[in-house]
């Protein structure tokens, strides 16, 4: 398994390199902000929006990182803070119409990129990759959790 594990490690590094290349492409919004906007959109898909603290926890990000990203999204009119109806002292994050449009543009760009990259793949191959990446992500997160627990 060592040789196969090394090959997998190389392929993961290759994938991370490609992801960095994608992030360097000029876009209307930096990829980190697009990612945070997408997280807010998913987390706030209900009428109550989402809290920055919950967003940081669910994304596995430091609260200060989320705070800076949210501030940039608010400054660009893509997200707004609203008073939490359940607790007026807290605020919730809600994606604005402009934010939804920016997110749709980013998703369209990614759809075109993946459509081009996967043009010669069969639907079964795409499904198999999707399942395998999902499983890999879940298992690496689990391994990191156990590694972090062991280090404490």
PDB file of C-alpha atoms in Angstrom:
ATOM      1  CA  UNK A   1       0.000   0.000   0.000  1.00  0.00           C
ATOM      2  CA  UNK A   2       2.961   2.354   0.476  1.00  0.00           C
ATOM      3  CA  UNK A   3       3.558   2.831  -3.272  1.00  0.00           C
ATOM      4  CA  UNK A   4      -0.149   3.348  -3.896  1.00  0.00           C
ATOM      5  CA  UNK A   5      -0.369   5.721  -0.938  1.00  0.00           C
ATOM      6  CA  UNK A   6       2.533   7.747  -2.374  1.00  0.00           C
ATOM      7  CA  UNK A   7       0.798   7.921  -5.746  1.00  0.00           C
ATOM      8  CA  UNK A   8      -2.385   9.095  -4.055  1.00  0.00           C
ATOM      9  CA  UNK A   9      -0.417  11.719  -2.141  1.00  0.00           C
ATOM     10  CA  UNK A  10       1.064  12.955  -5.433  1.00  0.00           C
ATOM     11  CA  UNK A  11      -2.361  13.106  -7.081  1.00  0.00           C
ATOM     12  CA  UNK A  12      -3.753  15.061  -4.116  1.00  0.00           C
ATOM     13  CA  UNK A  13      -0.826  17.482  -4.373  1.00  0.00           C
ATOM     14  CA  UNK A  14      -1.499  17.810  -8.115  1.00  0.00           C
ATOM     15  CA  UNK A  15      -5.156  18.546  -7.371  1.00  0.00           C
ATOM     16  CA  UNK A  16      -4.220  21.171  -4.789  1.00  0.00           C
ATOM     17  CA  UNK A  17      -1.871  22.778  -7.341  1.00  0.00           C
ATOM     18  CA  UNK A  18      -4.711  22.958  -9.865  1.00  0.00           C
ATOM     19  CA  UNK A  19      -7.008  24.425  -7.216  1.00  0.00           C
ATOM     20  CA  UNK A  20      -4.396  27.126  -6.548  1.00  0.00           C
ATOM     21  CA  UNK A  21      -4.275  27.810 -10.298  1.00  0.00           C
ATOM     22  CA  UNK A  22      -8.063  28.187 -10.370  1.00  0.00           C
ATOM     23  CA  UNK A  23      -7.907  30.567  -7.411  1.00  0.00           C
ATOM     24  CA  UNK A  24      -5.365  32.747  -9.233  1.00  0.00           C
ATOM     25  CA  UNK A  25      -7.670  33.314 -12.227  1.00  0.00           C
ATOM     26  CA  UNK A  26      -9.094  36.802 -12.264  1.00  0.00           C
ATOM     27  CA  UNK A  27     -12.719  36.777 -11.179  1.00  0.00           C
ATOM     28  CA  UNK A  28     -15.178  39.343  -9.936  1.00  0.00           C
ATOM     29  CA  UNK A  29     -14.622  38.088  -6.388  1.00  0.00           C
ATOM     30  CA  UNK A  30     -11.635  36.355  -4.853  1.00  0.00           C
ATOM     31  CA  UNK A  31     -12.279  32.581  -4.523  1.00  0.00           C
ATOM     32  CA  UNK A  32     -12.144  32.732  -0.726  1.00  0.00           C
ATOM     33  CA  UNK A  33     -14.985  35.217  -0.721  1.00  0.00           C
ATOM     34  CA  UNK A  34     -16.940  33.145  -3.225  1.00  0.00           C
ATOM     35  CA  UNK A  35     -16.489  30.136  -0.942  1.00  0.00           C
ATOM     36  CA  UNK A  36     -17.630  32.065   2.119  1.00  0.00           C
ATOM     37  CA  UNK A  37     -20.565  33.528   0.192  1.00  0.00           C
ATOM     38  CA  UNK A  38     -21.564  30.010  -0.830  1.00  0.00           C
ATOM     39  CA  UNK A  39     -21.338  28.812   2.767  1.00  0.00           C
ATOM     40  CA  UNK A  40     -23.540  31.685   3.943  1.00  0.00           C
ATOM     41  CA  UNK A  41     -25.987  30.928   1.155  1.00  0.00           C
ATOM     42  CA  UNK A  42     -26.197  27.235   2.137  1.00  0.00           C
ATOM     43  CA  UNK A  43     -26.232  27.867   5.894  1.00  0.00           C
ATOM     44  CA  UNK A  44     -28.695  30.718   5.577  1.00  0.00           C
ATOM     45  CA  UNK A  45     -31.054  29.053   3.124  1.00  0.00           C
ATOM     46  CA  UNK A  46     -33.779  29.167   5.726  1.00  0.00           C
ATOM     47  CA  UNK A  47     -35.600  32.374   6.595  1.00  0.00           C
ATOM     48  CA  UNK A  48     -33.526  32.955   9.716  1.00  0.00           C
ATOM     49  CA  UNK A  49     -30.125  33.336   8.016  1.00  0.00           C
ATOM     50  CA  UNK A  50     -27.003  32.195   9.818  1.00  0.00           C
ATOM     51  CA  UNK A  51     -24.648  33.427  12.530  1.00  0.00           C
ATOM     52  CA  UNK A  52     -20.962  34.061  11.816  1.00  0.00           C
ATOM     53  CA  UNK A  53     -19.992  31.854  14.755  1.00  0.00           C
ATOM     54  CA  UNK A  54     -21.953  28.900  13.333  1.00  0.00           C
ATOM     55  CA  UNK A  55     -20.474  29.585   9.901  1.00  0.00           C
ATOM     56  CA  UNK A  56     -16.922  29.426  11.280  1.00  0.00           C
ATOM     57  CA  UNK A  57     -17.641  26.194  13.132  1.00  0.00           C
ATOM     58  CA  UNK A  58     -19.296  24.463  10.187  1.00  0.00           C
ATOM     59  CA  UNK A  59     -16.540  25.553   7.781  1.00  0.00           C
ATOM     60  CA  UNK A  60     -13.723  24.632  10.152  1.00  0.00           C
ATOM     61  CA  UNK A  61     -12.372  28.179   9.934  1.00  0.00           C
ATOM     62  CA  UNK A  62     -11.038  30.527  12.555  1.00  0.00           C
ATOM     63  CA  UNK A  63     -13.701  33.073  13.595  1.00  0.00           C
ATOM     64  CA  UNK A  64     -11.353  35.966  12.743  1.00  0.00           C
ATOM     65  CA  UNK A  65     -10.980  34.595   9.177  1.00  0.00           C
ATOM     66  CA  UNK A  66     -14.747  34.420   8.797  1.00  0.00           C
ATOM     67  CA  UNK A  67     -15.124  37.886  10.308  1.00  0.00           C
ATOM     68  CA  UNK A  68     -12.743  39.422   7.737  1.00  0.00           C
ATOM     69  CA  UNK A  69     -14.454  37.618   4.853  1.00  0.00           C
ATOM     70  CA  UNK A  70     -17.917  38.642   6.079  1.00  0.00           C
ATOM     71  CA  UNK A  71     -16.768  42.261   6.455  1.00  0.00           C
ATOM     72  CA  UNK A  72     -15.548  42.244   2.835  1.00  0.00           C
ATOM     73  CA  UNK A  73     -18.805  40.656   1.636  1.00  0.00           C
ATOM     74  CA  UNK A  74     -20.845  43.256   3.534  1.00  0.00           C
ATOM     75  CA  UNK A  75     -18.663  46.090   2.186  1.00  0.00           C
ATOM     76  CA  UNK A  76     -19.291  44.826  -1.358  1.00  0.00           C
ATOM     77  CA  UNK A  77     -23.059  44.638  -0.784  1.00  0.00           C
ATOM     78  CA  UNK A  78     -23.130  40.849  -1.186  1.00  0.00           C
ATOM     79  CA  UNK A  79     -24.203  40.024   2.372  1.00  0.00           C
ATOM     80  CA  UNK A  80     -26.071  42.014   4.943  1.00  0.00           C
ATOM     81  CA  UNK A  81     -26.254  41.735   8.680  1.00  0.00           C
ATOM     82  CA  UNK A  82     -29.730  41.700  10.179  1.00  0.00           C
ATOM     83  CA  UNK A  83     -30.905  41.626  13.753  1.00  0.00           C
ATOM     84  CA  UNK A  84     -31.591  38.081  14.865  1.00  0.00           C
ATOM     85  CA  UNK A  85     -35.355  37.861  15.449  1.00  0.00           C
ATOM     86  CA  UNK A  86     -34.762  35.387  18.291  1.00  0.00           C
ATOM     87  CA  UNK A  87     -32.058  37.503  19.970  1.00  0.00           C
ATOM     88  CA  UNK A  88     -31.894  41.178  19.050  1.00  0.00           C
ATOM     89  CA  UNK A  89     -28.361  41.444  20.441  1.00  0.00           C
ATOM     90  CA  UNK A  90     -27.052  39.017  17.806  1.00  0.00           C
ATOM     91  CA  UNK A  91     -26.958  39.461  14.073  1.00  0.00           C
ATOM     92  CA  UNK A  92     -27.563  37.013  11.274  1.00  0.00           C
ATOM     93  CA  UNK A  93     -25.984  36.959   7.826  1.00  0.00           C
ATOM     94  CA  UNK A  94     -28.176  37.003   4.745  1.00  0.00           C
ATOM     95  CA  UNK A  95     -27.048  36.921   1.110  1.00  0.00           C
ATOM     96  CA  UNK A  96     -28.346  39.937  -0.831  1.00  0.00           C
ATOM     97  CA  UNK A  97     -29.730  39.908  -4.380  1.00  0.00           C
ATOM     98  CA  UNK A  98     -26.351  41.179  -5.563  1.00  0.00           C
ATOM     99  CA  UNK A  99     -24.701  38.352  -3.630  1.00  0.00           C
ATOM    100  CA  UNK A 100     -26.974  35.763  -5.244  1.00  0.00           C
ATOM    101  CA  UNK A 101     -26.084  37.168  -8.674  1.00  0.00           C
ATOM    102  CA  UNK A 102     -22.339  37.041  -7.915  1.00  0.00           C
ATOM    103  CA  UNK A 103     -22.691  33.493  -6.641  1.00  0.00           C
ATOM    104  CA  UNK A 104     -24.621  32.469  -9.763  1.00  0.00           C
ATOM    105  CA  UNK A 105     -21.887  33.981 -11.962  1.00  0.00           C
ATOM    106  CA  UNK A 106     -19.180  32.120 -10.044  1.00  0.00           C
ATOM    107  CA  UNK A 107     -21.117  28.846 -10.209  1.00  0.00           C
ATOM    108  CA  UNK A 108     -21.632  29.306 -13.952  1.00  0.00           C
ATOM    109  CA  UNK A 109     -17.881  29.800 -14.399  1.00  0.00           C
ATOM    110  CA  UNK A 110     -17.076  26.686 -12.367  1.00  0.00           C
ATOM    111  CA  UNK A 111     -19.744  24.714 -14.252  1.00  0.00           C
ATOM    112  CA  UNK A 112     -18.163  25.690 -17.578  1.00  0.00           C
ATOM    113  CA  UNK A 113     -14.686  24.802 -16.293  1.00  0.00           C
ATOM    114  CA  UNK A 114     -15.746  21.387 -15.004  1.00  0.00           C
ATOM    115  CA  UNK A 115     -17.879  20.791 -18.084  1.00  0.00           C
ATOM    116  CA  UNK A 116     -14.835  21.348 -20.255  1.00  0.00           C
ATOM    117  CA  UNK A 117     -12.529  19.304 -18.028  1.00  0.00           C
ATOM    118  CA  UNK A 118     -14.950  16.371 -17.780  1.00  0.00           C
ATOM    119  CA  UNK A 119     -16.228  16.444 -21.373  1.00  0.00           C
ATOM    120  CA  UNK A 120     -14.697  13.042 -22.157  1.00  0.00           C
ATOM    121  CA  UNK A 121     -15.815  11.420 -18.897  1.00  0.00           C
ATOM    122  CA  UNK A 122     -18.844   9.163 -18.703  1.00  0.00           C
ATOM    123  CA  UNK A 123     -21.573   9.971 -16.159  1.00  0.00           C
ATOM    124  CA  UNK A 124     -20.536   6.821 -14.270  1.00  0.00           C
ATOM    125  CA  UNK A 125     -16.937   8.044 -14.037  1.00  0.00           C
ATOM    126  CA  UNK A 126     -18.083  11.426 -12.731  1.00  0.00           C
ATOM    127  CA  UNK A 127     -20.339   9.719 -10.166  1.00  0.00           C
ATOM    128  CA  UNK A 128     -17.512   7.393  -9.066  1.00  0.00           C
ATOM    129  CA  UNK A 129     -15.124  10.339  -8.652  1.00  0.00           C
ATOM    130  CA  UNK A 130     -17.735  12.297  -6.727  1.00  0.00           C
ATOM    131  CA  UNK A 131     -18.346   9.394  -4.336  1.00  0.00           C
ATOM    132  CA  UNK A 132     -14.610   8.727  -3.921  1.00  0.00           C
ATOM    133  CA  UNK A 133     -13.793  12.390  -3.213  1.00  0.00           C
ATOM    134  CA  UNK A 134     -16.653  12.575  -0.725  1.00  0.00           C
ATOM    135  CA  UNK A 135     -15.420   9.499   1.063  1.00  0.00           C
ATOM    136  CA  UNK A 136     -11.803  10.713   1.009  1.00  0.00           C
ATOM    137  CA  UNK A 137     -12.829  14.077   2.444  1.00  0.00           C
ATOM    138  CA  UNK A 138     -14.885  12.481   5.206  1.00  0.00           C
ATOM    139  CA  UNK A 139     -12.146  10.004   6.090  1.00  0.00           C
ATOM    140  CA  UNK A 140      -9.379  12.619   6.111  1.00  0.00           C
ATOM    141  CA  UNK A 141     -11.536  14.847   8.337  1.00  0.00           C
ATOM    142  CA  UNK A 142     -12.044  11.875  10.652  1.00  0.00           C
ATOM    143  CA  UNK A 143      -8.325  11.094  10.681  1.00  0.00           C
ATOM    144  CA  UNK A 144      -7.518  14.737  11.418  1.00  0.00           C
ATOM    145  CA  UNK A 145     -10.017  14.711  14.272  1.00  0.00           C
ATOM    146  CA  UNK A 146      -8.447  11.626  15.809  1.00  0.00           C
ATOM    147  CA  UNK A 147      -4.959  13.074  15.243  1.00  0.00           C
ATOM    148  CA  UNK A 148      -5.952  16.322  16.895  1.00  0.00           C
ATOM    149  CA  UNK A 149      -7.521  14.460  19.835  1.00  0.00           C
ATOM    150  CA  UNK A 150      -4.391  12.315  20.261  1.00  0.00           C
ATOM    151  CA  UNK A 151      -2.190  15.429  20.263  1.00  0.00           C
ATOM    152  CA  UNK A 152      -4.148  17.048  23.118  1.00  0.00           C
TER     153      UNK A 152
END
